[in-house]
mmCIF file of C-alpha atoms in Angstrom:
data_model
loop_
_atom_site.group_PDB
_atom_site.id
_atom_site.type_symbol
_atom_site.label_atom_id
_atom_site.label_comp_id
_atom_site.label_asym_id
_atom_site.label_seq_id
_atom_site.Cartn_x
_atom_site.Cartn_y
_atom_site.Cartn_z
ATOM 1 C CA MET A 36 149.717 105.410 110.939
ATOM 2 C CA THR A 37 145.960 105.882 110.706
ATOM 3 C CA ALA A 38 143.955 104.236 113.502
ATOM 4 C CA HIS A 39 141.566 101.440 112.565
ATOM 5 C CA THR A 40 138.068 102.921 112.667
ATOM 6 C CA THR A 41 134.681 101.280 113.396
ATOM 7 C CA VAL A 42 131.737 103.486 112.587
ATOM 8 C CA ILE A 43 128.389 102.659 114.144
ATOM 9 C CA VAL A 44 125.331 104.307 112.528
ATOM 10 C CA GLY A 45 122.518 104.430 115.020
ATOM 11 C CA ALA A 46 122.700 105.481 118.663
ATOM 12 C CA SER A 47 119.898 103.441 120.248
ATOM 13 C CA ILE A 48 120.367 100.322 122.289
ATOM 14 C CA GLY A 49 122.031 98.213 119.487
ATOM 15 C CA GLY A 50 124.514 100.935 118.515
ATOM 16 C CA VAL A 51 125.467 101.830 122.098
ATOM 17 C CA ARG A 52 125.836 98.233 123.196
ATOM 18 C CA THR A 53 128.029 97.458 120.207
ATOM 19 C CA ALA A 54 130.380 100.364 121.044
ATOM 20 C CA GLN A 55 130.543 99.258 124.679
ATOM 21 C CA ALA A 56 131.063 95.596 123.762
ATOM 22 C CA LEU A 57 133.882 96.478 121.379
ATOM 23 C CA ARG A 58 135.793 98.121 124.186
ATOM 24 C CA ASN A 59 134.982 95.296 126.582
ATOM 25 C CA THR A 60 136.221 92.837 123.969
ATOM 26 C CA GLY A 61 139.563 94.631 123.659
ATOM 27 C CA TYR A 62 139.071 96.658 120.557
ATOM 28 C CA GLY A 63 141.665 99.412 120.546
ATOM 29 C CA GLY A 64 140.764 101.345 117.396
ATOM 30 C CA ARG A 65 138.683 104.433 116.894
ATOM 31 C CA ILE A 66 134.920 104.107 117.523
ATOM 32 C CA VAL A 67 132.507 106.678 116.056
ATOM 33 C CA LEU A 68 128.863 106.471 117.109
ATOM 34 C CA ILE A 69 126.478 108.413 114.897
ATOM 35 C CA GLY A 70 122.924 109.397 116.008
ATOM 36 C CA ASP A 71 120.366 111.326 114.022
ATOM 37 C CA GLU A 72 118.842 112.956 117.073
ATOM 38 C CA PRO A 73 120.634 115.717 118.998
ATOM 39 C CA GLU A 74 119.823 113.875 122.230
ATOM 40 C CA LEU A 75 122.382 111.757 124.048
ATOM 41 C CA PRO A 76 121.569 108.064 123.502
ATOM 42 C CA TYR A 77 118.526 106.877 125.406
ATOM 43 C CA ASP A 78 116.459 103.739 125.947
ATOM 44 C CA LYS A 79 113.153 103.446 124.035
ATOM 45 C CA PRO A 80 110.971 100.896 125.963
ATOM 46 C CA PRO A 81 110.025 103.544 128.625
ATOM 47 C CA LEU A 82 108.734 105.979 126.020
ATOM 48 C CA SER A 83 105.181 104.490 126.061
ATOM 49 C CA LYS A 84 105.256 103.687 129.779
ATOM 50 C CA ALA A 85 107.128 105.324 132.624
ATOM 51 C CA LEU A 86 108.453 108.340 130.682
ATOM 52 C CA LEU A 87 105.095 109.040 129.092
ATOM 53 C CA SER A 88 103.350 108.899 132.463
ATOM 54 C CA GLY A 89 105.931 111.218 134.038
ATOM 55 C CA ASP A 90 107.094 108.580 136.599
ATOM 56 C CA ILE A 91 110.693 109.027 135.264
ATOM 57 C CA ALA A 92 112.477 111.905 133.556
ATOM 58 C CA ALA A 93 114.407 111.863 130.275
ATOM 59 C CA GLY A 94 117.773 111.879 132.115
ATOM 60 C CA GLU A 95 116.838 108.551 133.721
ATOM 61 C CA ILE A 96 116.659 106.675 130.424
ATOM 62 C CA ARG A 97 120.124 107.608 129.146
ATOM 63 C CA LEU A 98 122.115 104.763 127.671
ATOM 64 C CA LEU A 99 125.346 106.749 127.448
ATOM 65 C CA ASP A 100 126.287 110.196 128.648
ATOM 66 C CA ALA A 101 129.207 112.404 127.639
ATOM 67 C CA ASP A 102 131.388 111.266 130.527
ATOM 68 C CA GLY A 103 130.696 107.592 129.815
ATOM 69 C CA ALA A 104 131.512 108.044 126.106
ATOM 70 C CA SER A 105 134.753 109.841 127.019
ATOM 71 C CA ALA A 106 135.782 107.114 129.470
ATOM 72 C CA LEU A 107 135.409 104.510 126.699
ATOM 73 C CA ASP A 108 136.903 106.787 124.049
ATOM 74 C CA ILE A 109 133.753 106.731 121.936
ATOM 75 C CA GLU A 110 133.287 109.714 119.621
ATOM 76 C CA LEU A 111 129.616 110.880 119.534
ATOM 77 C CA VAL A 112 128.396 112.463 116.369
ATOM 78 C CA LEU A 113 124.794 113.523 117.163
ATOM 79 C CA GLY A 114 122.100 115.494 115.425
ATOM 80 C CA SER A 115 122.834 114.604 111.776
ATOM 81 C CA ALA A 116 121.502 111.438 110.167
ATOM 82 C CA ALA A 117 123.466 109.256 107.744
ATOM 83 C CA SER A 118 122.304 110.035 104.249
ATOM 84 C CA ASP A 119 124.400 107.762 102.022
ATOM 85 C CA LEU A 120 126.762 104.818 102.162
ATOM 86 C CA ASP A 121 129.586 104.185 99.739
ATOM 87 C CA PRO A 122 130.997 100.660 100.354
ATOM 88 C CA ALA A 123 133.610 101.034 97.612
ATOM 89 C CA GLY A 124 135.065 104.095 99.221
ATOM 90 C CA SER A 125 134.246 102.947 102.765
ATOM 91 C CA THR A 126 132.585 106.231 103.611
ATOM 92 C CA ILE A 127 129.402 107.411 105.230
ATOM 93 C CA ALA A 128 127.877 110.717 104.199
ATOM 94 C CA LEU A 129 125.823 112.738 106.704
ATOM 95 C CA GLU A 130 122.980 115.161 106.172
ATOM 96 C CA ASP A 131 125.151 118.071 107.369
ATOM 97 C CA GLY A 132 127.502 117.431 104.373
ATOM 98 C CA SER A 133 130.335 115.762 106.254
ATOM 99 C CA THR A 134 131.735 112.319 105.524
ATOM 100 C CA ILE A 135 133.261 109.678 107.773
ATOM 101 C CA ARG A 136 135.570 106.904 106.641
ATOM 102 C CA TYR A 137 135.397 103.440 108.191
ATOM 103 C CA ASP A 138 137.261 100.199 108.244
ATOM 104 C CA ASN A 139 134.298 98.358 109.794
ATOM 105 C CA LEU A 140 130.761 99.585 109.680
ATOM 106 C CA VAL A 141 127.839 98.627 111.935
ATOM 107 C CA ILE A 142 124.402 99.608 110.699
ATOM 108 C CA ALA A 143 122.103 100.022 113.678
ATOM 109 C CA THR A 144 119.532 102.607 112.404
ATOM 110 C CA GLY A 145 116.589 100.594 113.722
ATOM 111 C CA ALA A 146 113.048 101.135 112.591
ATOM 112 C CA ASN A 147 110.755 104.127 112.229
ATOM 113 C CA ALA A 148 107.052 104.301 113.183
ATOM 114 C CA ARG A 149 104.906 103.475 110.245
ATOM 115 C CA PRO A 150 103.533 106.759 109.001
ATOM 116 C CA SER A 151 99.890 107.622 109.704
ATOM 117 C CA PRO A 152 97.811 107.121 106.543
ATOM 118 C CA TRP A 153 95.539 109.938 107.861
ATOM 119 C CA GLY A 154 98.306 112.544 108.155
ATOM 120 C CA GLU A 155 99.978 113.896 111.284
ATOM 121 C CA PRO A 156 98.385 117.233 112.087
ATOM 122 C CA LEU A 157 98.965 118.726 115.522
ATOM 123 C CA GLY A 158 97.463 116.247 118.012
ATOM 124 C CA VAL A 159 97.915 113.127 115.915
ATOM 125 C CA HIS A 160 101.018 111.386 117.296
ATOM 126 C CA VAL A 161 103.259 108.419 116.728
ATOM 127 C CA VAL A 162 105.492 107.186 119.545
ATOM 128 C CA ARG A 163 109.005 106.268 118.445
ATOM 129 C CA SER A 164 111.364 108.940 119.826
ATOM 130 C CA LEU A 165 111.952 110.972 122.945
ATOM 131 C CA ALA A 166 110.535 113.979 121.133
ATOM 132 C CA ASP A 167 107.389 112.021 120.143
ATOM 133 C CA ALA A 168 106.807 110.929 123.765
ATOM 134 C CA THR A 169 107.439 114.422 125.138
ATOM 135 C CA ALA A 170 105.013 116.000 122.707
ATOM 136 C CA LEU A 171 102.353 113.361 123.418
ATOM 137 C CA ARG A 172 102.726 113.775 127.174
ATOM 138 C CA GLN A 173 102.142 117.559 126.882
ATOM 139 C CA HIS A 174 98.880 116.902 125.062
ATOM 140 C CA LEU A 175 97.736 114.105 127.440
ATOM 141 C CA GLU A 176 98.306 116.322 130.432
ATOM 142 C CA ARG A 177 95.371 118.406 129.218
ATOM 143 C CA GLY A 178 93.081 115.447 129.823
ATOM 144 C CA GLY A 179 90.147 114.501 127.632
ATOM 145 C CA HIS A 180 89.637 111.501 125.320
ATOM 146 C CA LEU A 181 92.553 109.652 123.677
ATOM 147 C CA ALA A 182 91.887 107.487 120.650
ATOM 148 C CA ILE A 183 94.598 104.937 119.831
ATOM 149 C CA ILE A 184 94.686 103.326 116.400
ATOM 150 C CA GLY A 185 96.541 100.043 116.606
ATOM 151 C CA ALA A 186 96.604 97.567 119.535
ATOM 152 C CA GLY A 187 100.121 96.251 119.226
ATOM 153 C CA PHE A 188 102.655 96.758 121.989
ATOM 154 C CA ILE A 189 102.854 100.570 121.628
ATOM 155 C CA GLY A 190 99.081 100.995 121.416
ATOM 156 C CA ALA A 191 98.302 98.757 124.345
ATOM 157 C CA GLU A 192 100.988 100.223 126.578
ATOM 158 C CA THR A 193 99.934 103.758 125.685
ATOM 159 C CA ALA A 194 96.358 102.842 126.571
ATOM 160 C CA ALA A 195 97.448 101.619 129.972
ATOM 161 C CA THR A 196 99.547 104.694 130.605
ATOM 162 C CA ALA A 197 96.789 107.124 129.552
ATOM 163 C CA ARG A 198 94.257 105.383 131.810
ATOM 164 C CA LYS A 199 96.740 105.799 134.676
ATOM 165 C CA MET A 200 96.842 109.493 133.829
ATOM 166 C CA GLY A 201 93.070 109.689 134.060
ATOM 167 C CA LEU A 202 92.114 109.999 130.383
ATOM 168 C CA ASP A 203 89.208 108.303 128.669
ATOM 169 C CA VAL A 204 90.661 105.906 126.121
ATOM 170 C CA THR A 205 89.329 104.141 123.008
ATOM 171 C CA LEU A 206 91.544 101.412 121.477
ATOM 172 C CA ILE A 207 90.865 100.673 117.801
ATOM 173 C CA ASP A 208 92.263 97.806 115.708
ATOM 174 C CA PRO A 209 91.010 96.016 112.559
ATOM 175 C CA ASN A 210 92.264 92.728 113.974
ATOM 176 C CA PRO A 211 89.941 90.833 116.336
ATOM 177 C CA VAL A 212 92.337 90.926 119.327
ATOM 178 C CA PRO A 213 95.192 93.088 120.663
ATOM 179 C CA MET A 214 98.782 92.082 119.896
ATOM 180 C CA SER A 215 97.397 89.671 117.347
ATOM 181 C CA ARG A 216 100.740 89.179 115.579
ATOM 182 C CA VAL A 217 102.177 87.674 118.757
ATOM 183 C CA LEU A 218 99.166 86.107 120.459
ATOM 184 C CA GLY A 219 97.202 84.716 117.565
ATOM 185 C CA ALA A 220 93.486 85.252 117.213
ATOM 186 C CA ASN A 221 92.418 82.507 119.577
ATOM 187 C CA MET A 222 93.886 83.837 122.838
ATOM 188 C CA GLY A 223 93.142 87.488 122.629
ATOM 189 C CA GLN A 224 89.940 87.621 124.685
ATOM 190 C CA ARG A 225 91.832 87.646 127.951
ATOM 191 C CA PHE A 226 93.769 90.721 126.786
ATOM 192 C CA ILE A 227 90.614 92.442 125.590
ATOM 193 C CA ASP A 228 89.140 91.825 129.047
ATOM 194 C CA LEU A 229 92.290 93.373 130.590
ATOM 195 C CA HIS A 230 91.589 96.608 128.748
ATOM 196 C CA THR A 231 87.863 96.734 129.373
ATOM 197 C CA ARG A 232 88.394 95.938 133.039
ATOM 198 C CA ASN A 233 90.575 99.007 133.243
ATOM 199 C CA GLY A 234 87.976 101.262 131.627
ATOM 200 C CA VAL A 235 89.137 101.258 128.007
ATOM 201 C CA ASP A 236 86.581 101.325 125.231
ATOM 202 C CA THR A 237 87.717 98.675 122.806
ATOM 203 C CA ARG A 238 86.816 98.623 119.105
ATOM 204 C CA PHE A 239 88.338 95.462 117.617
ATOM 205 C CA GLY A 240 87.623 94.163 114.162
ATOM 206 C CA VAL A 241 87.006 97.685 112.880
ATOM 207 C CA GLY A 242 89.291 100.036 110.937
ATOM 208 C CA VAL A 243 89.621 103.821 110.511
ATOM 209 C CA GLU A 244 88.241 105.482 107.372
ATOM 210 C CA SER A 245 89.281 109.090 108.117
ATOM 211 C CA ILE A 246 90.352 111.582 110.759
ATOM 212 C CA SER A 247 89.138 115.157 110.637
ATOM 213 C CA GLY A 248 89.198 118.085 112.957
ATOM 214 C CA GLU A 249 91.992 119.427 115.111
ATOM 215 C CA LEU A 250 93.710 119.034 118.465
ATOM 216 C CA GLY A 251 90.965 118.914 121.120
ATOM 217 C CA ALA A 252 88.188 118.160 118.573
ATOM 218 C CA PHE A 253 88.939 115.242 116.301
ATOM 219 C CA ARG A 254 86.276 113.213 114.571
ATOM 220 C CA ILE A 255 87.223 109.653 113.596
ATOM 221 C CA GLN A 256 85.112 107.810 110.993
ATOM 222 C CA LEU A 257 85.245 104.025 111.429
ATOM 223 C CA THR A 258 84.700 101.332 108.831
ATOM 224 C CA ASP A 259 81.523 100.125 110.629
ATOM 225 C CA ARG A 260 80.020 103.608 109.877
ATOM 226 C CA SER A 261 80.261 104.713 113.462
ATOM 227 C CA THR A 262 82.074 107.898 114.533
ATOM 228 C CA LEU A 263 84.261 108.749 117.494
ATOM 229 C CA ASP A 264 85.225 112.089 118.982
ATOM 230 C CA ALA A 265 88.691 112.426 120.529
ATOM 231 C CA THR A 266 90.906 115.103 122.033
ATOM 232 C CA VAL A 267 94.170 113.467 120.966
ATOM 233 C CA VAL A 268 95.012 110.593 118.626
ATOM 234 C CA VAL A 269 97.884 108.084 118.708
ATOM 235 C CA VAL A 270 98.657 106.019 115.603
ATOM 236 C CA GLY A 271 100.562 102.834 116.445
ATOM 237 C CA ILE A 272 100.311 100.630 113.340
ATOM 238 C CA GLY A 273 103.755 99.077 113.373
ATOM 239 C CA ALA A 274 107.265 99.964 112.308
ATOM 240 C CA VAL A 275 109.344 99.882 109.138
ATOM 241 C CA PRO A 276 113.107 99.414 108.978
ATOM 242 C CA ASN A 277 115.044 102.658 108.600
ATOM 243 C CA ASP A 278 116.864 101.576 105.480
ATOM 244 C CA GLU A 279 115.878 104.261 102.887
ATOM 245 C CA TRP A 280 119.279 105.897 103.216
ATOM 246 C CA LEU A 281 120.867 102.696 101.878
ATOM 247 C CA ALA A 282 118.955 102.737 98.599
ATOM 248 C CA SER A 283 121.982 103.569 96.454
ATOM 249 C CA SER A 284 124.552 101.640 98.518
ATOM 250 C CA GLY A 285 124.447 98.361 96.604
ATOM 251 C CA LEU A 286 123.695 96.458 99.756
ATOM 252 C CA ASP A 287 121.061 93.712 99.652
ATOM 253 C CA VAL A 288 118.146 95.524 101.301
ATOM 254 C CA ASP A 289 114.848 93.702 101.513
ATOM 255 C CA ASN A 290 112.744 94.519 104.618
ATOM 256 C CA GLY A 291 116.016 95.408 106.328
ATOM 257 C CA VAL A 292 119.691 94.730 105.562
ATOM 258 C CA VAL A 293 120.039 91.027 104.512
ATOM 259 C CA CYS A 294 122.829 89.437 106.581
ATOM 260 C CA ASP A 295 124.587 86.112 106.932
ATOM 261 C CA ARG A 296 124.701 84.043 110.089
ATOM 262 C CA HIS A 297 127.512 86.236 111.465
ATOM 263 C CA SER A 298 125.405 89.445 111.021
ATOM 264 C CA ARG A 299 127.551 90.647 108.105
ATOM 265 C CA ALA A 300 125.722 92.353 105.292
ATOM 266 C CA ARG A 301 125.506 89.838 102.448
ATOM 267 C CA GLY A 302 128.579 90.199 100.193
ATOM 268 C CA HIS A 303 130.344 92.699 102.440
ATOM 269 C CA GLY A 304 132.835 91.274 104.945
ATOM 270 C CA ASN A 305 133.349 94.545 106.885
ATOM 271 C CA ILE A 306 129.741 95.696 107.112
ATOM 272 C CA TYR A 307 127.437 94.435 109.816
ATOM 273 C CA ALA A 308 123.817 95.130 110.725
ATOM 274 C CA ILE A 309 122.159 94.686 114.083
ATOM 275 C CA GLY A 310 118.762 95.163 115.767
ATOM 276 C CA ASP A 311 115.514 96.125 114.059
ATOM 277 C CA ILE A 312 117.198 96.792 110.701
ATOM 278 C CA ALA A 313 119.011 93.447 110.406
ATOM 279 C CA ARG A 314 117.359 90.618 108.518
ATOM 280 C CA PHE A 315 119.760 87.861 109.318
ATOM 281 C CA ASP A 316 120.116 84.210 108.444
ATOM 282 C CA ASN A 317 118.770 82.612 111.548
ATOM 283 C CA ALA A 318 120.132 79.093 112.121
ATOM 284 C CA ARG A 319 117.561 78.365 114.844
ATOM 285 C CA ARG A 320 114.681 79.057 112.441
ATOM 286 C CA ASN A 321 116.589 78.183 109.261
ATOM 287 C CA GLU A 322 115.238 81.355 107.536
ATOM 288 C CA LEU A 323 115.881 85.049 107.292
ATOM 289 C CA THR A 324 114.594 86.784 110.403
ATOM 290 C CA ARG A 325 114.071 90.400 111.376
ATOM 291 C CA LEU A 326 113.307 90.955 115.086
ATOM 292 C CA GLU A 327 112.087 94.205 116.602
ATOM 293 C CA HIS A 328 113.097 93.105 120.159
ATOM 294 C CA TRP A 329 115.250 95.059 122.616
ATOM 295 C CA THR A 330 116.997 91.844 123.800
ATOM 296 C CA ASN A 331 117.745 90.805 120.238
ATOM 297 C CA ALA A 332 119.624 94.028 119.646
ATOM 298 C CA VAL A 333 121.599 93.613 122.892
ATOM 299 C CA ASP A 334 122.545 89.967 122.097
ATOM 300 C CA GLN A 335 123.418 90.763 118.510
ATOM 301 C CA ALA A 336 125.634 93.670 119.558
ATOM 302 C CA SER A 337 127.788 91.319 121.612
ATOM 303 C CA VAL A 338 128.149 88.904 118.651
ATOM 304 C CA VAL A 339 129.034 91.669 116.203
ATOM 305 C CA ALA A 340 131.641 93.161 118.571
ATOM 306 C CA HIS A 341 133.271 89.787 118.915
ATOM 307 C CA ASN A 342 133.302 89.233 115.115
ATOM 308 C CA ILE A 343 134.916 92.599 114.504
ATOM 309 C CA VAL A 344 137.634 91.867 117.058
ATOM 310 C CA HIS A 345 137.994 88.188 116.037
ATOM 311 C CA PRO A 346 137.213 88.050 112.358
ATOM 312 C CA THR A 347 138.823 84.635 111.914
ATOM 313 C CA ASP A 348 136.679 83.085 114.654
ATOM 314 C CA PRO A 349 133.210 84.541 114.051
ATOM 315 C CA ARG A 350 130.147 83.690 116.089
ATOM 316 C CA GLU A 351 126.640 83.057 114.758
ATOM 317 C CA HIS A 352 123.672 85.066 116.080
ATOM 318 C CA THR A 353 121.040 82.437 117.156
ATOM 319 C CA PRO A 354 118.734 84.228 119.553
ATOM 320 C CA ILE A 355 115.844 82.806 121.489
ATOM 321 C CA GLU A 356 113.314 85.552 121.049
ATOM 322 C CA TYR A 357 112.228 87.508 124.137
ATOM 323 C CA VAL A 358 110.026 90.564 124.526
ATOM 324 C CA TRP A 359 108.048 92.023 127.386
ATOM 325 C CA SER A 360 105.221 94.507 127.937
ATOM 326 C CA ASP A 361 103.938 96.217 131.066
ATOM 327 C CA GLN A 362 100.207 96.855 130.907
ATOM 328 C CA TYR A 363 98.215 97.898 133.991
ATOM 329 C CA ASP A 364 99.090 95.296 136.655
ATOM 330 C CA TRP A 365 100.167 92.654 134.111
ATOM 331 C CA LYS A 366 103.777 91.855 133.316
ATOM 332 C CA ILE A 367 103.517 90.191 129.915
ATOM 333 C CA GLN A 368 106.601 88.242 128.850
ATOM 334 C CA ILE A 369 107.012 86.316 125.569
ATOM 335 C CA VAL A 370 109.809 83.891 124.799
ATOM 336 C CA GLY A 371 110.329 81.995 121.520
ATOM 337 C CA VAL A 372 107.694 82.180 118.776
ATOM 338 C CA ALA A 373 104.082 82.489 119.908
ATOM 339 C CA GLY A 374 100.863 82.634 118.017
ATOM 340 C CA SER A 375 100.547 79.181 116.465
ATOM 341 C CA ARG A 376 97.099 77.585 116.306
ATOM 342 C CA MET A 377 98.211 74.662 118.504
ATOM 343 C CA HIS A 378 98.473 75.930 122.079
ATOM 344 C CA THR A 379 97.638 75.137 125.682
ATOM 345 C CA VAL A 380 96.680 77.507 128.498
ATOM 346 C CA VAL A 381 97.857 76.820 132.045
ATOM 347 C CA ASP A 382 96.245 78.835 134.772
ATOM 348 C CA HIS A 383 97.471 79.298 138.284
ATOM 349 C CA PRO A 384 94.817 77.622 140.531
ATOM 350 C CA THR A 385 94.509 80.522 142.959
ATOM 351 C CA LYS A 386 95.855 83.582 141.087
ATOM 352 C CA PRO A 387 93.550 84.577 138.196
ATOM 353 C CA ASP A 388 96.066 87.085 136.753
ATOM 354 C CA GLN A 389 98.880 84.466 136.600
ATOM 355 C CA PHE A 390 98.803 82.218 133.613
ATOM 356 C CA ALA A 391 100.844 80.997 130.588
ATOM 357 C CA ILE A 392 100.055 80.082 127.007
ATOM 358 C CA ALA A 393 102.352 77.468 125.432
ATOM 359 C CA TYR A 394 102.530 77.234 121.644
ATOM 360 C CA ALA A 395 103.653 74.309 119.553
ATOM 361 C CA THR A 396 105.543 73.947 116.252
ATOM 362 C CA ASP A 397 104.128 71.911 113.392
ATOM 363 C CA HIS A 398 106.290 69.058 114.680
ATOM 364 C CA MET A 399 104.913 69.325 118.209
ATOM 365 C CA GLN A 400 108.047 70.830 119.734
ATOM 366 C CA LEU A 401 107.742 73.799 122.073
ATOM 367 C CA ALA A 402 107.692 76.943 119.918
ATOM 368 C CA GLY A 403 107.142 79.685 122.453
ATOM 369 C CA LEU A 404 105.436 80.837 125.603
ATOM 370 C CA VAL A 405 103.438 83.881 126.683
ATOM 371 C CA THR A 406 103.416 84.376 130.453
ATOM 372 C CA VAL A 407 101.479 86.848 132.577
ATOM 373 C CA ASN A 408 102.864 87.587 136.022
ATOM 374 C CA TRP A 409 104.639 84.190 136.114
ATOM 375 C CA PRO A 410 108.471 84.530 136.046
ATOM 376 C CA LYS A 411 109.112 80.857 136.965
ATOM 377 C CA ALA A 412 107.223 79.693 133.882
ATOM 378 C CA LEU A 413 109.283 82.064 131.716
ATOM 379 C CA ILE A 414 112.594 80.722 133.139
ATOM 380 C CA ALA A 415 111.437 77.157 132.486
ATOM 381 C CA ALA A 416 110.462 77.974 128.899
ATOM 382 C CA ARG A 417 113.836 79.635 128.161
ATOM 383 C CA ARG A 418 115.639 76.488 129.342
ATOM 384 C CA ALA A 419 113.285 74.256 127.393
ATOM 385 C CA LEU A 420 113.713 76.227 124.175
ATOM 386 C CA ALA A 421 117.493 76.183 124.554
ATOM 387 C CA THR A 422 117.649 72.404 124.984
ATOM 388 C CA GLY A 423 114.752 71.334 122.832
ATOM 389 C CA VAL A 424 111.637 69.962 124.533
ATOM 390 C CA THR A 425 108.448 68.476 123.181
ATOM 391 C CA PHE A 426 105.305 70.539 123.496
ATOM 392 C CA ASP A 427 103.541 67.877 125.610
ATOM 393 C CA GLY A 428 106.544 67.519 127.880
ATOM 394 C CA PHE A 429 106.720 71.217 128.543
ATOM 395 C CA THR A 430 102.973 71.581 129.224
ATOM 396 C CA GLU A 431 103.336 68.810 131.814
ATOM 397 C CA GLN A 432 106.157 70.818 133.397
ATOM 398 C CA LEU A 433 103.950 73.909 133.413
ATOM 399 C CA ASN A 434 101.214 72.038 135.188
ATOM 400 C CA ARG A 435 103.675 70.856 137.827
ATOM 401 C CA LEU A 436 104.790 74.458 138.353
ATOM 402 C CA ALA A 437 101.178 75.595 138.746
ATOM 403 C CA ARG A 438 100.012 72.745 141.019
ATOM 404 C CA PRO A 439 103.083 71.151 142.635
ATOM 405 C CA ASN A 440 101.302 69.898 145.763
ATOM 406 C CA THR A 441 98.335 68.477 143.935
ATOM 407 C CA LEU A 442 100.404 66.555 141.381
ATOM 408 C CA LEU A 443 102.733 65.234 144.096
ATOM 409 C CA GLU A 444 99.778 63.848 146.112
ATOM 410 C CA ALA A 445 98.261 62.351 142.918
ATOM 411 C CA GLY A 446 101.452 60.523 142.049
ATOM 412 C CA SER A 447 102.241 59.297 145.569
#
């Protein structure tokens, strides 16, 4: 009798955690984990931080080694990307010409760095893989001037890492503030000040017309007609779901694989998608949602593993969004949905680098929170979002956290 087989395409955090969760949930069938890179599975958040700076080595970010895979009876198929999916035949074709049959399929191919519109000659980098980070580190070790195009998480973290390594850094973004998609335009000045305080030349509200030259001698033409010389360039202008290989599959693919509330690909009961590539029916938001968050992939992996093992009792994936970023001496943590126009800032009375920004929904409920160096505020926000709290009620709670003694005396 042929063993029941679950194939997982994608060997980053979502794929690995799904394989592990299947075993932990009691799945006894065959598990095949496919990765396009020859590397053993590794974690990606350190790529722009500790691994790039050299504080940790590649072996320290492994998610699963050969012994761990063997212990869980997980078959690793590495170094050949999936190239085609045939749902009718329940098969995956790989670039090396082989095919693998599945009973259940989990698509976890994540997202790729958005390609550089200015080309990627030697010395112009994106940071999405271990190979990317390794190549960039080799160039940064030469010193000089790093120009970073894009001030999202990757760009901002790379700027902080490069300054730690002693490079001159210029951070460029056509938006008026860094991480604008998350923070909104009104709150970005504090984060601009963070970069300038750490010696970064910031060019916000200006774009890039062209990049010419070569490694060690790039010339960047900006839209304000100024020019900038750089030794190395990093392009961090976002990510796109890695779904091109699904073009002929017949799946509903629209900015990722469209899924129901149980993370099943729409119209396919034995195909699931998780992580950056999944655009799922989010009951919490009541809309299709695609999240590029590490924690979302981890949480969704657990849900999908349960649903494969218990198909008659499926669970919904209803995450409370959470993402973090380490920049200089700031631990930035974001829970829920930030960036709305209605917001309140609560500062710690004695610690200038500890504050929180609470954001409201259109109906004046708490939507999300950005915290800097304030874990207690983050914990409070997670609880509030899980239970449902008004925006005004939560901001009062934040003020009590910031000034407990003062408020106690005022109320006594």
